[in-house]
Structures are given as structure tokens and as C-alpha cells.
mmCIF file of C-alpha atoms in Angstrom:
data_model
loop_
_atom_site.group_PDB
_atom_site.id
_atom_site.type_symbol
_atom_site.label_atom_id
_atom_site.label_comp_id
_atom_site.label_asym_id
_atom_site.label_seq_id
_atom_site.Cartn_x
_atom_site.Cartn_y
_atom_site.Cartn_z
ATOM 1 C CA UNK A 12 -9.494 12.486 18.562
ATOM 2 C CA UNK A 13 -8.077 9.020 19.149
ATOM 3 C CA UNK A 14 -4.650 8.478 17.566
ATOM 4 C CA UNK A 15 -3.488 5.208 19.106
ATOM 5 C CA UNK A 16 -4.905 2.361 21.196
ATOM 6 C CA UNK A 17 -3.061 -0.202 23.264
ATOM 7 C CA UNK A 18 -5.025 -3.027 24.832
ATOM 8 C CA UNK A 19 -6.158 -6.632 24.607
ATOM 9 C CA UNK A 20 -7.892 -8.205 21.638
ATOM 10 C CA UNK A 21 -11.463 -9.031 22.637
ATOM 11 C CA UNK A 22 -12.642 -10.380 19.296
ATOM 12 C CA UNK A 23 -11.804 -10.235 15.614
ATOM 13 C CA UNK A 24 -14.586 -9.894 13.062
ATOM 14 C CA UNK A 25 -14.620 -10.045 9.292
ATOM 15 C CA UNK A 26 -13.615 -6.415 8.892
ATOM 16 C CA UNK A 27 -12.950 -5.184 12.425
ATOM 17 C CA UNK A 28 -11.375 -5.879 15.779
ATOM 18 C CA UNK A 29 -12.697 -5.108 19.238
ATOM 19 C CA UNK A 30 -9.829 -3.893 21.408
ATOM 20 C CA UNK A 31 -10.342 -3.857 25.164
ATOM 21 C CA UNK A 32 -8.595 -0.854 26.690
ATOM 22 C CA UNK A 33 -9.024 -0.800 30.479
ATOM 23 C CA UNK A 34 -12.481 -2.330 30.255
ATOM 24 C CA UNK A 35 -13.715 -0.259 27.308
ATOM 25 C CA UNK A 36 -14.181 -2.099 24.012
ATOM 26 C CA UNK A 37 -13.218 -0.064 20.951
ATOM 27 C CA UNK A 38 -14.368 -1.259 17.525
ATOM 28 C CA UNK A 39 -11.699 -0.510 14.919
ATOM 29 C CA UNK A 40 -12.215 -1.304 11.237
ATOM 30 C CA UNK A 41 -9.066 -2.762 9.673
ATOM 31 C CA UNK A 42 -7.695 -4.094 6.408
ATOM 32 C CA UNK A 43 -7.663 -7.870 5.972
ATOM 33 C CA UNK A 44 -3.859 -7.751 6.092
ATOM 34 C CA UNK A 45 -3.897 -5.996 9.471
ATOM 35 C CA UNK A 46 -6.486 -8.382 10.926
ATOM 36 C CA UNK A 47 -4.404 -11.379 9.820
ATOM 37 C CA UNK A 48 -1.339 -10.072 11.670
ATOM 38 C CA UNK A 49 -3.034 -8.949 14.882
ATOM 39 C CA UNK A 50 -2.962 -12.221 16.761
ATOM 40 C CA UNK A 51 -5.710 -13.955 18.723
ATOM 41 C CA UNK A 52 -8.302 -12.977 21.289
ATOM 42 C CA UNK A 53 -6.690 -12.361 24.654
ATOM 43 C CA UNK A 54 -3.392 -11.162 23.198
ATOM 44 C CA UNK A 55 -2.041 -7.643 23.517
ATOM 45 C CA UNK A 56 -2.174 -5.355 20.491
ATOM 46 C CA UNK A 57 -1.369 -1.793 19.502
ATOM 47 C CA UNK A 58 -3.243 0.009 16.763
ATOM 48 C CA UNK A 59 -2.650 3.378 15.157
ATOM 49 C CA UNK A 60 -6.080 4.931 14.825
ATOM 50 C CA UNK A 61 -7.762 7.187 12.299
ATOM 51 C CA UNK A 62 -10.912 8.689 13.821
ATOM 52 C CA UNK A 63 -13.850 9.650 11.622
ATOM 53 C CA UNK A 64 -16.482 11.863 13.191
ATOM 54 C CA UNK A 65 -19.722 12.370 11.311
ATOM 55 C CA UNK A 66 -23.029 13.870 12.360
ATOM 56 C CA UNK A 67 -24.555 10.444 12.837
ATOM 57 C CA UNK A 68 -21.556 8.264 13.716
ATOM 58 C CA UNK A 69 -18.099 7.922 15.218
ATOM 59 C CA UNK A 70 -15.930 5.396 13.389
ATOM 60 C CA UNK A 71 -12.415 4.158 14.133
ATOM 61 C CA UNK A 72 -9.988 2.640 11.628
ATOM 62 C CA UNK A 73 -7.009 0.681 12.944
ATOM 63 C CA UNK A 74 -3.536 0.112 11.469
ATOM 64 C CA UNK A 75 -0.409 -1.751 12.539
ATOM 65 C CA UNK A 76 1.854 1.155 11.610
ATOM 66 C CA UNK A 77 1.696 4.905 11.223
ATOM 67 C CA UNK A 78 2.837 4.413 7.618
ATOM 68 C CA UNK A 79 -0.183 2.250 6.789
ATOM 69 C CA UNK A 80 -2.423 4.919 8.332
ATOM 70 C CA UNK A 81 -0.790 7.609 6.194
ATOM 71 C CA UNK A 82 -1.435 5.574 3.060
ATOM 72 C CA UNK A 83 -5.067 5.195 4.139
ATOM 73 C CA UNK A 84 -5.346 8.972 4.338
ATOM 74 C CA UNK A 85 -3.451 9.512 1.086
ATOM 75 C CA UNK A 86 -5.579 7.084 -0.888
ATOM 76 C CA UNK A 87 -8.723 8.955 0.128
ATOM 77 C CA UNK A 88 -7.361 12.156 -1.380
ATOM 78 C CA UNK A 89 -8.078 10.524 -4.760
ATOM 79 C CA UNK A 90 -11.476 11.237 -6.271
ATOM 80 C CA UNK A 91 -13.805 8.283 -5.899
ATOM 81 C CA UNK A 92 -11.780 6.585 -3.148
ATOM 82 C CA UNK A 93 -13.468 6.355 0.239
ATOM 83 C CA UNK A 94 -12.550 4.478 3.381
ATOM 84 C CA UNK A 95 -13.917 1.147 2.099
ATOM 85 C CA UNK A 96 -11.894 1.242 -1.122
ATOM 86 C CA UNK A 97 -8.783 2.476 0.710
ATOM 87 C CA UNK A 98 -8.983 -0.499 3.101
ATOM 88 C CA UNK A 99 -9.511 -2.855 0.157
ATOM 89 C CA UNK A 100 -6.321 -1.550 -1.485
ATOM 90 C CA UNK A 101 -4.359 -1.959 1.761
ATOM 91 C CA UNK A 102 -5.792 -5.449 2.148
ATOM 92 C CA UNK A 103 -4.388 -6.368 -1.261
ATOM 93 C CA UNK A 104 -1.040 -4.510 -1.260
ATOM 94 C CA UNK A 105 1.472 -3.661 1.457
ATOM 95 C CA UNK A 106 2.528 0.005 1.639
ATOM 96 C CA UNK A 107 5.757 -0.937 -0.158
ATOM 97 C CA UNK A 108 3.944 -2.788 -2.933
ATOM 98 C CA UNK A 109 1.503 0.080 -3.302
ATOM 99 C CA UNK A 110 4.354 2.580 -3.586
ATOM 100 C CA UNK A 111 6.012 0.389 -6.237
ATOM 101 C CA UNK A 112 2.779 0.078 -8.198
ATOM 102 C CA UNK A 113 2.257 3.839 -8.185
ATOM 103 C CA UNK A 114 5.867 4.561 -9.132
ATOM 104 C CA UNK A 115 5.713 2.111 -12.041
ATOM 105 C CA UNK A 116 2.189 3.226 -13.032
ATOM 106 C CA UNK A 117 1.091 -0.388 -12.548
ATOM 107 C CA UNK A 118 -2.680 -0.033 -12.713
ATOM 108 C CA UNK A 119 -3.204 -3.794 -12.923
ATOM 109 C CA UNK A 120 -1.839 -4.488 -9.455
ATOM 110 C CA UNK A 121 -4.018 -1.830 -7.862
ATOM 111 C CA UNK A 122 -7.134 -2.946 -9.717
ATOM 112 C CA UNK A 123 -6.791 -6.373 -8.046
ATOM 113 C CA UNK A 124 -8.276 -4.818 -4.922
ATOM 114 C CA UNK A 125 -12.018 -5.504 -4.522
ATOM 115 C CA UNK A 126 -14.106 -2.541 -5.617
ATOM 116 C CA UNK A 127 -11.291 -0.885 -7.556
ATOM 117 C CA UNK A 128 -12.144 -0.642 -11.227
ATOM 118 C CA UNK A 129 -9.836 0.413 -14.076
ATOM 119 C CA UNK A 130 -10.840 4.089 -13.869
ATOM 120 C CA UNK A 131 -10.195 4.321 -10.131
ATOM 121 C CA UNK A 132 -6.869 2.490 -10.521
ATOM 122 C CA UNK A 133 -5.796 5.016 -13.174
ATOM 123 C CA UNK A 134 -6.729 7.919 -10.901
ATOM 124 C CA UNK A 135 -4.764 6.397 -7.997
ATOM 125 C CA UNK A 136 -1.520 5.945 -9.944
ATOM 126 C CA UNK A 137 -1.894 9.308 -11.684
ATOM 127 C CA UNK A 138 -2.898 11.504 -8.751
ATOM 128 C CA UNK A 139 -0.497 9.916 -6.265
ATOM 129 C CA UNK A 140 2.548 9.619 -8.518
ATOM 130 C CA UNK A 141 4.264 12.696 -7.096
ATOM 131 C CA UNK A 142 3.100 12.126 -3.520
ATOM 132 C CA UNK A 143 4.274 8.538 -3.004
ATOM 133 C CA UNK A 144 7.963 9.177 -2.067
ATOM 134 C CA UNK A 145 6.935 11.154 1.014
ATOM 135 C CA UNK A 146 5.130 8.105 2.399
ATOM 136 C CA UNK A 147 7.672 5.317 2.009
ATOM 137 C CA UNK A 148 10.378 6.204 4.546
ATOM 138 C CA UNK A 149 13.664 4.456 3.748
ATOM 139 C CA UNK A 150 12.302 3.357 0.375
ATOM 140 C CA UNK A 151 11.977 6.976 -0.830
ATOM 141 C CA UNK A 152 15.174 7.020 -2.970
ATOM 142 C CA UNK A 153 14.163 3.770 -4.679
ATOM 143 C CA UNK A 154 10.605 4.918 -5.300
ATOM 144 C CA UNK A 155 11.855 8.263 -6.547
ATOM 145 C CA UNK A 156 14.102 6.417 -8.997
ATOM 146 C CA UNK A 157 11.194 4.378 -10.272
ATOM 147 C CA UNK A 158 9.159 7.525 -10.792
ATOM 148 C CA UNK A 159 11.867 8.853 -13.094
ATOM 149 C CA UNK A 160 10.939 6.168 -15.617
ATOM 150 C CA UNK A 161 8.492 8.454 -17.378
ATOM 151 C CA UNK A 162 5.051 7.608 -18.623
ATOM 152 C CA UNK A 163 6.276 6.870 -22.154
ATOM 153 C CA UNK A 164 8.269 3.791 -21.080
ATOM 154 C CA UNK A 165 6.012 2.567 -18.292
ATOM 155 C CA UNK A 166 4.762 -0.502 -20.167
ATOM 156 C CA UNK A 167 8.201 -2.125 -20.561
ATOM 157 C CA UNK A 168 9.202 -1.828 -16.877
ATOM 158 C CA UNK A 169 5.866 -3.237 -15.733
ATOM 159 C CA UNK A 170 6.259 -6.206 -18.097
ATOM 160 C CA UNK A 171 9.813 -6.777 -16.867
ATOM 161 C CA UNK A 172 8.737 -6.657 -13.220
ATOM 162 C CA UNK A 173 5.961 -9.148 -13.966
ATOM 163 C CA UNK A 174 8.396 -11.493 -15.714
ATOM 164 C CA UNK A 175 10.907 -11.402 -12.839
ATOM 165 C CA UNK A 176 8.101 -12.026 -10.364
ATOM 166 C CA UNK A 177 7.089 -15.087 -12.374
ATOM 167 C CA UNK A 178 10.670 -16.332 -12.014
ATOM 168 C CA UNK A 179 10.236 -16.423 -8.250
ATOM 169 C CA UNK A 180 11.492 -13.041 -7.100
ATOM 170 C CA UNK A 181 9.336 -10.943 -4.812
ATOM 171 C CA UNK A 182 7.561 -8.001 -6.390
ATOM 172 C CA UNK A 183 9.690 -5.568 -4.421
ATOM 173 C CA UNK A 184 12.954 -7.284 -5.473
ATOM 174 C CA UNK A 185 11.829 -7.278 -9.101
ATOM 175 C CA UNK A 186 10.770 -3.616 -9.041
ATOM 176 C CA UNK A 187 14.037 -2.524 -7.459
ATOM 177 C CA UNK A 188 16.062 -4.522 -9.975
ATOM 178 C CA UNK A 189 14.195 -3.069 -12.958
ATOM 179 C CA UNK A 190 14.531 0.464 -11.564
ATOM 180 C CA UNK A 191 18.272 -0.025 -11.146
ATOM 181 C CA UNK A 192 18.520 -1.509 -14.661
ATOM 182 C CA UNK A 193 16.879 1.565 -16.136
ATOM 183 C CA UNK A 194 19.171 3.859 -14.176
ATOM 184 C CA UNK A 195 22.253 1.997 -15.408
ATOM 185 C CA UNK A 196 21.703 2.403 -19.110
ATOM 186 C CA UNK A 197 18.460 0.631 -19.807
ATOM 187 C CA UNK A 198 16.220 3.664 -20.179
ATOM 188 C CA UNK A 199 14.109 3.316 -23.285
ATOM 189 C CA UNK A 200 14.899 -0.407 -23.513
ATOM 190 C CA UNK A 201 12.252 -2.982 -24.275
ATOM 191 C CA UNK A 202 11.069 -5.461 -21.669
ATOM 192 C CA UNK A 203 13.424 -8.254 -22.849
ATOM 193 C CA UNK A 204 16.505 -6.088 -22.292
ATOM 194 C CA UNK A 205 15.179 -4.906 -18.934
ATOM 195 C CA UNK A 206 14.665 -8.504 -17.837
ATOM 196 C CA UNK A 207 18.277 -9.357 -18.718
ATOM 197 C CA UNK A 208 19.627 -6.283 -16.945
ATOM 198 C CA UNK A 209 17.324 -6.909 -14.001
ATOM 199 C CA UNK A 210 18.593 -10.464 -13.626
ATOM 200 C CA UNK A 211 22.161 -9.137 -13.556
ATOM 201 C CA UNK A 212 21.183 -6.754 -10.756
ATOM 202 C CA UNK A 213 19.551 -9.580 -8.806
ATOM 203 C CA UNK A 214 22.600 -11.828 -9.181
ATOM 204 C CA UNK A 215 24.957 -9.300 -7.554
#
């Protein structure tokens, strides 16, 4: 099994990179986000690898971090999500954004990924809700807090996050602010109150 490759970029395709490691060219399929950050042909690169061995093929998937690779594996534990859909999700959302979306039950953000319909998005946020904190490293306490929101009030936090994002804050800043607002007395509040409390958090 190949777990990591360090070499020189030979070429970058639409959905893959060819990495030259001591004269051997390895084809690794990557998310669009990973390909965009790799650099140019001739530059050095390191990829964390997920190796798929099938009866008729050997396929490598490459990631910039071990965390991104773990999310790739985790996504495929959801029914109906294969490697293609998992890469599409990681092309659309960073691991942090994906963790936020799952914690806030934000199906809309996940369904922006090509090939991810409403039903698959629902399965992702539902089946991974309790698994996400283990895959976010330092963000675990924040994600855990967001998951305490409860399904009954999920709509208001998502609306508040969307509103704060529209005001120019990053999605992660907005999600953290709304989570903190709920923790500090906003639980059960409507989206308007959460936006006000969130803005107070962001102004600190």
C-alpha cells in the first residue's frame, strides 16, 4: 500500500497529477482544490495517498494533508457516496467548511458539490453528524459545540450563518460566531436574534 509520495510534478490534468518519484510517474487523482494548490510542472510536491486495489485496477488518490484524506475516507462511509462524489465534495468545501456544514446540518452547502443531490446531502449530514469532531483536529471543540444545536433549531443557525456570510465574514467566522451566540444564551432564538448576537461575537 502506498501512503505518501514525495517527488516532482510531471504534469497536472483535469482531475489528476502525475508525480515523478525517482523516475517513476505515479498518477494520483485529486480534488480540484488540491490540484489548484499543488504548483506547476517541475516543482516539488508531497501527497498523502489513498490506494484503491481492485481486481482490474490499481488507483491512487492524492491529498495535500492527512486530514483531507481522512475526510475522503469518511465521506465514502455514507451510502451512495463513492470516490468520485467524495472528491467533488472536497473540491467544493475545505475540511473545515465541510465539518461546519455537517455540524450545522447545512445540506445546501454540501449539495453545491457536483453530483451531490438533496438525498445524498441529507445522508452525509445525518450519518456523519456524530463522526465529524474526530476529524477536525483543533476545531473539535468548536464543531462539537455546533453539534449541540439540536436538529429542532438547525434552520435558524443556518440562516444566521448565511446572513453573516453575506455581510462579508468568512463562512468559518460566521459559523463560529453563531455557535458561540447559541452557547451564550441564544439557544432557541430565531435567526434575527442569532445574527445580532453573532455580530457582537465578531466585534470582540
